[in-house]
Short mmCIF file of C-alpha atoms in Angstrom, two decimals:
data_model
loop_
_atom_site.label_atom_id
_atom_site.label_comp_id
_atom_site.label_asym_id
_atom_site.label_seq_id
_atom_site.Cartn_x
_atom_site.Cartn_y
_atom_site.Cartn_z
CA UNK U 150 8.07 -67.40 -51.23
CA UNK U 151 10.84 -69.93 -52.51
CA UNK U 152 10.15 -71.38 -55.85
CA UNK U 153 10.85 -75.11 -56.04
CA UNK U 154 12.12 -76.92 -59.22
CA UNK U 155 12.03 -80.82 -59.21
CA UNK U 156 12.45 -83.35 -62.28
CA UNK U 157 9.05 -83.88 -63.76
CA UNK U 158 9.41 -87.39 -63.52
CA UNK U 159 11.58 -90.40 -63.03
CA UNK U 160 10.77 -94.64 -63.21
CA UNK U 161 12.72 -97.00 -60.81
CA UNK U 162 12.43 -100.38 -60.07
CA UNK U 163 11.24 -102.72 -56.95
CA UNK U 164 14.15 -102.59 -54.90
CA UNK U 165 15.85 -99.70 -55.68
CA UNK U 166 17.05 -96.77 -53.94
CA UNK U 167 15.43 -93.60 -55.39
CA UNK U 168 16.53 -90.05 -54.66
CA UNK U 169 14.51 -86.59 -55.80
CA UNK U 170 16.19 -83.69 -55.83
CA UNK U 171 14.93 -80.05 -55.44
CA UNK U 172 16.37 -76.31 -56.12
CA UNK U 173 15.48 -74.09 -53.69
CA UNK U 174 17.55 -71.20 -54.37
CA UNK U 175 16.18 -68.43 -52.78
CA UNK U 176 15.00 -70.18 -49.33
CA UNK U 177 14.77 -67.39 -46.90
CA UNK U 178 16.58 -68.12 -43.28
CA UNK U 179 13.76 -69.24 -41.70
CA UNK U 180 12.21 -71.48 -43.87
CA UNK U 181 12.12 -75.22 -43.83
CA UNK U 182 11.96 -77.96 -46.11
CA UNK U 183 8.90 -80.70 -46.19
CA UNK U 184 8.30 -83.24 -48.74
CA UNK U 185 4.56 -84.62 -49.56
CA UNK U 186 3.32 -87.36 -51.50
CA UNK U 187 0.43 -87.55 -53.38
CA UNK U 188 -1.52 -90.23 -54.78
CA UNK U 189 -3.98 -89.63 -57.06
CA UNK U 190 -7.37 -88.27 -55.90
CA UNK U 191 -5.63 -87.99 -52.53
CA UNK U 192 -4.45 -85.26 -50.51
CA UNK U 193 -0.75 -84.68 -50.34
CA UNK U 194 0.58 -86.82 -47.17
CA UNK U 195 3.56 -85.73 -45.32
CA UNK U 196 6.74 -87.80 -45.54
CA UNK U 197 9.37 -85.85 -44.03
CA UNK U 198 10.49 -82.58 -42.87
CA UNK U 199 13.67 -80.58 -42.04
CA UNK U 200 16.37 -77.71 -41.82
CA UNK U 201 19.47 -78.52 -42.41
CA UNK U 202 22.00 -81.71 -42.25
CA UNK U 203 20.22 -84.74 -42.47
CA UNK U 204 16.86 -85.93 -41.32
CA UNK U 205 15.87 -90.09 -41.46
CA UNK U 206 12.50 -91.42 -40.41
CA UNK U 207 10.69 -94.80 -41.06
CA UNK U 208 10.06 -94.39 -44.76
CA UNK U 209 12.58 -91.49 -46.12
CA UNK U 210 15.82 -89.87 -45.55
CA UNK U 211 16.13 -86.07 -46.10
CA UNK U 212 19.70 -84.51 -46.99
CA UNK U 213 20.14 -81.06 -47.11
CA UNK U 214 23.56 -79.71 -48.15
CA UNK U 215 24.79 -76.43 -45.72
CA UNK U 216 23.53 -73.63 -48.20
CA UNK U 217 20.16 -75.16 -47.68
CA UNK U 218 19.94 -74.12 -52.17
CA UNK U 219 18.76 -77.59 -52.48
CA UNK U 220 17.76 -81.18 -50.55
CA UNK U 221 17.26 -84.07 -51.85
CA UNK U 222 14.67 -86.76 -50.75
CA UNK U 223 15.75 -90.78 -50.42
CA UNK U 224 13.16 -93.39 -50.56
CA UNK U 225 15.12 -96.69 -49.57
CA UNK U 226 13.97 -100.32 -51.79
CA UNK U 227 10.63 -99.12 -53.49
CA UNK U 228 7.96 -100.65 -54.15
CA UNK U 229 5.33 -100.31 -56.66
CA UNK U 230 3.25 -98.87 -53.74
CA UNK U 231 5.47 -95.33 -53.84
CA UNK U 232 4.08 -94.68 -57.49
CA UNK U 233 2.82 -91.08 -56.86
CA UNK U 234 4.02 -87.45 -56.85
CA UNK U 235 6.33 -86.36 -54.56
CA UNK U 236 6.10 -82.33 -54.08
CA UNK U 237 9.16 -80.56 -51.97
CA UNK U 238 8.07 -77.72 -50.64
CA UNK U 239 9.41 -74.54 -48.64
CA UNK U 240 8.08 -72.43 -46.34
CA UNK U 241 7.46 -71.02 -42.87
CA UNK U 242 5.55 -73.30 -41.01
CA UNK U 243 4.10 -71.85 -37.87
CA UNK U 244 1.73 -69.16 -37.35
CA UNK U 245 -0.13 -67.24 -39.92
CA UNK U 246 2.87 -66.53 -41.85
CA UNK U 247 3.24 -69.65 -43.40
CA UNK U 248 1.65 -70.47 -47.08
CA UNK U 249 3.19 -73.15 -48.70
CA UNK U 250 2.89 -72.97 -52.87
CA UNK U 251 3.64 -76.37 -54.79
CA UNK U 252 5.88 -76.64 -57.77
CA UNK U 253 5.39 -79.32 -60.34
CA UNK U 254 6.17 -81.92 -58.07
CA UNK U 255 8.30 -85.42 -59.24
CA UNK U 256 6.06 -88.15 -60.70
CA UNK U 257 7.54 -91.23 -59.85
CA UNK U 258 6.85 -94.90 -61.34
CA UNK U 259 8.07 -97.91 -59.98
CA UNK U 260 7.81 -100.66 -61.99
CA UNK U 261 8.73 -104.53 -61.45
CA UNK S 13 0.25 -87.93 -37.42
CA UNK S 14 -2.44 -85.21 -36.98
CA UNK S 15 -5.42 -85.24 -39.05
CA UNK S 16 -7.19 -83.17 -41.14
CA UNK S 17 -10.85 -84.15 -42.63
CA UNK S 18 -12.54 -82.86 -45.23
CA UNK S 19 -16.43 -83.16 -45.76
CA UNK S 20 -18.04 -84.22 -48.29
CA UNK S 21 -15.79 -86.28 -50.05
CA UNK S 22 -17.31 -86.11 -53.54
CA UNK S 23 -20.44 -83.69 -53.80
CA UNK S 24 -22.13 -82.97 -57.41
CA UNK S 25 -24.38 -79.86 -57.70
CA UNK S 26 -26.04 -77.87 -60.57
CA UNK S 27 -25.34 -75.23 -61.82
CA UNK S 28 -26.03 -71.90 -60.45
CA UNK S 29 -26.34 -73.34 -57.56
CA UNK S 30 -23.52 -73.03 -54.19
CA UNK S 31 -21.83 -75.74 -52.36
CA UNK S 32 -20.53 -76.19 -48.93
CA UNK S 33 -16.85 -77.94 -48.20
CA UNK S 34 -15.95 -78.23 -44.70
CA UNK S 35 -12.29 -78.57 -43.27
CA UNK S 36 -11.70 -79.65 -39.97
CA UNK S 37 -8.70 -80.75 -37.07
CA UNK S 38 -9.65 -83.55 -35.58
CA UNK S 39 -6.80 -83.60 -33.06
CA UNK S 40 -5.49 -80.17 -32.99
CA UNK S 41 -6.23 -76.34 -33.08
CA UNK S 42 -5.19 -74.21 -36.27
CA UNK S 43 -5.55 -70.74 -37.02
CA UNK S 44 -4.51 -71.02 -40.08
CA UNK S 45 -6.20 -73.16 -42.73
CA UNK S 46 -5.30 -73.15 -46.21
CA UNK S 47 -7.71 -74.19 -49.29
CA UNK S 48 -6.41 -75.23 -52.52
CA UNK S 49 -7.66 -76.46 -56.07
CA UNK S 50 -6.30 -79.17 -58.33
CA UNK S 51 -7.05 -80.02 -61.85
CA UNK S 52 -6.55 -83.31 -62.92
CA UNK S 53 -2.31 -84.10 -63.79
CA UNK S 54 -1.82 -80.45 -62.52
CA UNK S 55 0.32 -79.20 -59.14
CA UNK S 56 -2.16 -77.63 -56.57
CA UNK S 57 -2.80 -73.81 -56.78
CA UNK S 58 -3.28 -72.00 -53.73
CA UNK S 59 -6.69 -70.52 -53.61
CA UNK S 60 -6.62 -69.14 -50.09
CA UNK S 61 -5.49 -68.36 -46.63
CA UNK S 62 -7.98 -69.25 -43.93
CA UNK S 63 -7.47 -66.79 -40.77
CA UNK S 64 -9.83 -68.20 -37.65
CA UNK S 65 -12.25 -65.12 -36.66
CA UNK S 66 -10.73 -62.78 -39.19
CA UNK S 67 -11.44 -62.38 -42.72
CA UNK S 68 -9.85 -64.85 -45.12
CA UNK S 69 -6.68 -63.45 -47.72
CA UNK S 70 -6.99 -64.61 -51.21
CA UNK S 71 -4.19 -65.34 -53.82
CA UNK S 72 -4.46 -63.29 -56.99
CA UNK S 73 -7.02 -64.01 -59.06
CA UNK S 74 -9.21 -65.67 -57.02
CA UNK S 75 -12.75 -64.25 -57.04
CA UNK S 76 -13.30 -63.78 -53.16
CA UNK S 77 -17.26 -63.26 -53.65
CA UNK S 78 -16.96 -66.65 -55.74
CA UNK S 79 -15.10 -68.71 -53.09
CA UNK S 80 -16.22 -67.65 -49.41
CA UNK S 81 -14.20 -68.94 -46.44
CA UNK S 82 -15.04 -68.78 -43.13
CA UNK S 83 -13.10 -70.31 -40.00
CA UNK S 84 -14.90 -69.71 -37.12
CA UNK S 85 -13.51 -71.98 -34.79
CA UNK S 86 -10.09 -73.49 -34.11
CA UNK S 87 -10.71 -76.42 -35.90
CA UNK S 88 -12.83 -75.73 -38.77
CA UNK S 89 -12.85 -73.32 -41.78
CA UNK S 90 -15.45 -73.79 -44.68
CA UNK S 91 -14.97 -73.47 -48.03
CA UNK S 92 -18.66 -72.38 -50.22
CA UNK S 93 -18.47 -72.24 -53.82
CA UNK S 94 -21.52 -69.81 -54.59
CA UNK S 95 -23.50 -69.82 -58.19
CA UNK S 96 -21.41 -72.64 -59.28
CA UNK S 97 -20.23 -73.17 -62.67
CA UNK S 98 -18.75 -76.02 -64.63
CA UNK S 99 -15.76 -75.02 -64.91
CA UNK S 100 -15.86 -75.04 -60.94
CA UNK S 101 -15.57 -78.22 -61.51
CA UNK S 102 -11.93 -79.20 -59.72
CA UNK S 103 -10.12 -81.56 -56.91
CA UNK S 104 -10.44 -79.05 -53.34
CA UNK S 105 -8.04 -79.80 -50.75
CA UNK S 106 -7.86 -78.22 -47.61
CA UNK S 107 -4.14 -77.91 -44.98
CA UNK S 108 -3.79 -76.80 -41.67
CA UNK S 109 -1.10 -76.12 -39.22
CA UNK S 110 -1.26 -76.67 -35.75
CA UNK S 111 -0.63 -73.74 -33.51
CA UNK S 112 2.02 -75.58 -31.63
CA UNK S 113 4.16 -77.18 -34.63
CA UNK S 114 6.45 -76.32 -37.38
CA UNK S 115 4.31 -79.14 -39.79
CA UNK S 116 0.86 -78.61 -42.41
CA UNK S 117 -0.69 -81.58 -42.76
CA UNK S 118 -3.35 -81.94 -45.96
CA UNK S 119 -7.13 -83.15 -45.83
CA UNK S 120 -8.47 -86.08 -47.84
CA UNK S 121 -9.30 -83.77 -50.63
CA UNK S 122 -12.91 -83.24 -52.17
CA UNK S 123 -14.43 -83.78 -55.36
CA UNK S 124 -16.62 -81.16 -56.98
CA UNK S 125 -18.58 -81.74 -60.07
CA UNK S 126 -21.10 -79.19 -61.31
CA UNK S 127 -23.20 -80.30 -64.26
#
């Protein structure tokens, strides 16, 4: 399984642009890349998912680099309502060989 | 996007005494569920894989005859914490993929308090 390593945390303000990167060094060929967010006493929602290049949906951009060692995660003008974790993960996801383990994930604050 | 439901939301129970989670699809099939714990500020820790009609593989150190798991239909697996103890005590969340789909989407999570 790929180990993940994200910042523990970061703060941003209203507005703002915020990016999370994660190391993914070892991701085998088949695996892809899916972000989560978590608030708390929640269970981790999907935000966004992908392979390589770039990935954009209504709430988040995904960019992953060619050697797939990394991707980082874009959340465009936050608001205090993206305070949570944000966990990258990567895995296999079809079929019984998938099993996704979470690393620390990012704790994010926005603040006004 | 597809949903996954977990029941009860918040359950307390004594101890000694064993408690019944349930995970299900509500809009697709899975053969795979997964079942994992969080402590409070902490990542989640994968407990264990869910297999429908086939026995459930656990992660290393995770007491099996503690924490039984059965899936016996496409779109539910259960999750029974038997002679619970405090320290049972933990955040249980519950993922599942669809068969057709390259995406795990998370349950609402349950609360389990054992006093």
């Amino acid at each position: 399984l790929a180990k993940t390593t994200q910042p523990i945390s970061m703060d941003s303000y209203e507005g703002q642009e915020v990016n999370i990167t994660c190391s993914h060094n070892n991701i085998a060929t088949n695996d892809y890349i899916t972000w989560y967010q978590q608030f708390p006493s929640q269970g981790p929602r999907f935000i966004i998912q992908g392979y390589k290049t770039k990935v954009t949906n209504e709430v988040a951009s995904l960019f992953i680099p060619a050697d797939r060692k990394s991707s980082t995660l874009s959340l465009p003008r936050v608001s205090l309502s993206d305070t949570a974790v944000y966990y990258c993960l990567v895995g296999l996801d079809t079929g019984t060989a998938s099993k996704l383990t979470f690393g620390t994930g990012t704790r994010l604050q926005v603040m006004l | 996007g597809a949903v996954v439901s977990q029941h009860p939301s918040r359950v307390i129970c004594k101890s000694g005494t064993s408690v019944k989670i349930e995970c299900r699809s509500l809009d697709f099939q899975a053969t795979t569920m997964f079942w994992y714990r969080q402590f409070p500020k902490q990542s989640l820790m994968l407990m264990a894989t869910s297999n429908e009609g086939s026995k459930a593989t656990y992660e290393q150190g995770v007491e099996k005859d503690k924490f039984l798991i059965n899936h016996a239909s496409l779109t539910l697996s259960t999750l029974t914490v038997t002679s619970a103890h405090p320290e049972d005590s933990s955040f249980y969340i519950c993922s599942a993929n669809p068969i057709s789909g390259n995406t795990i989407y998370f349950g609402e999570g349950s609360w389990l308090t054992v006093v």
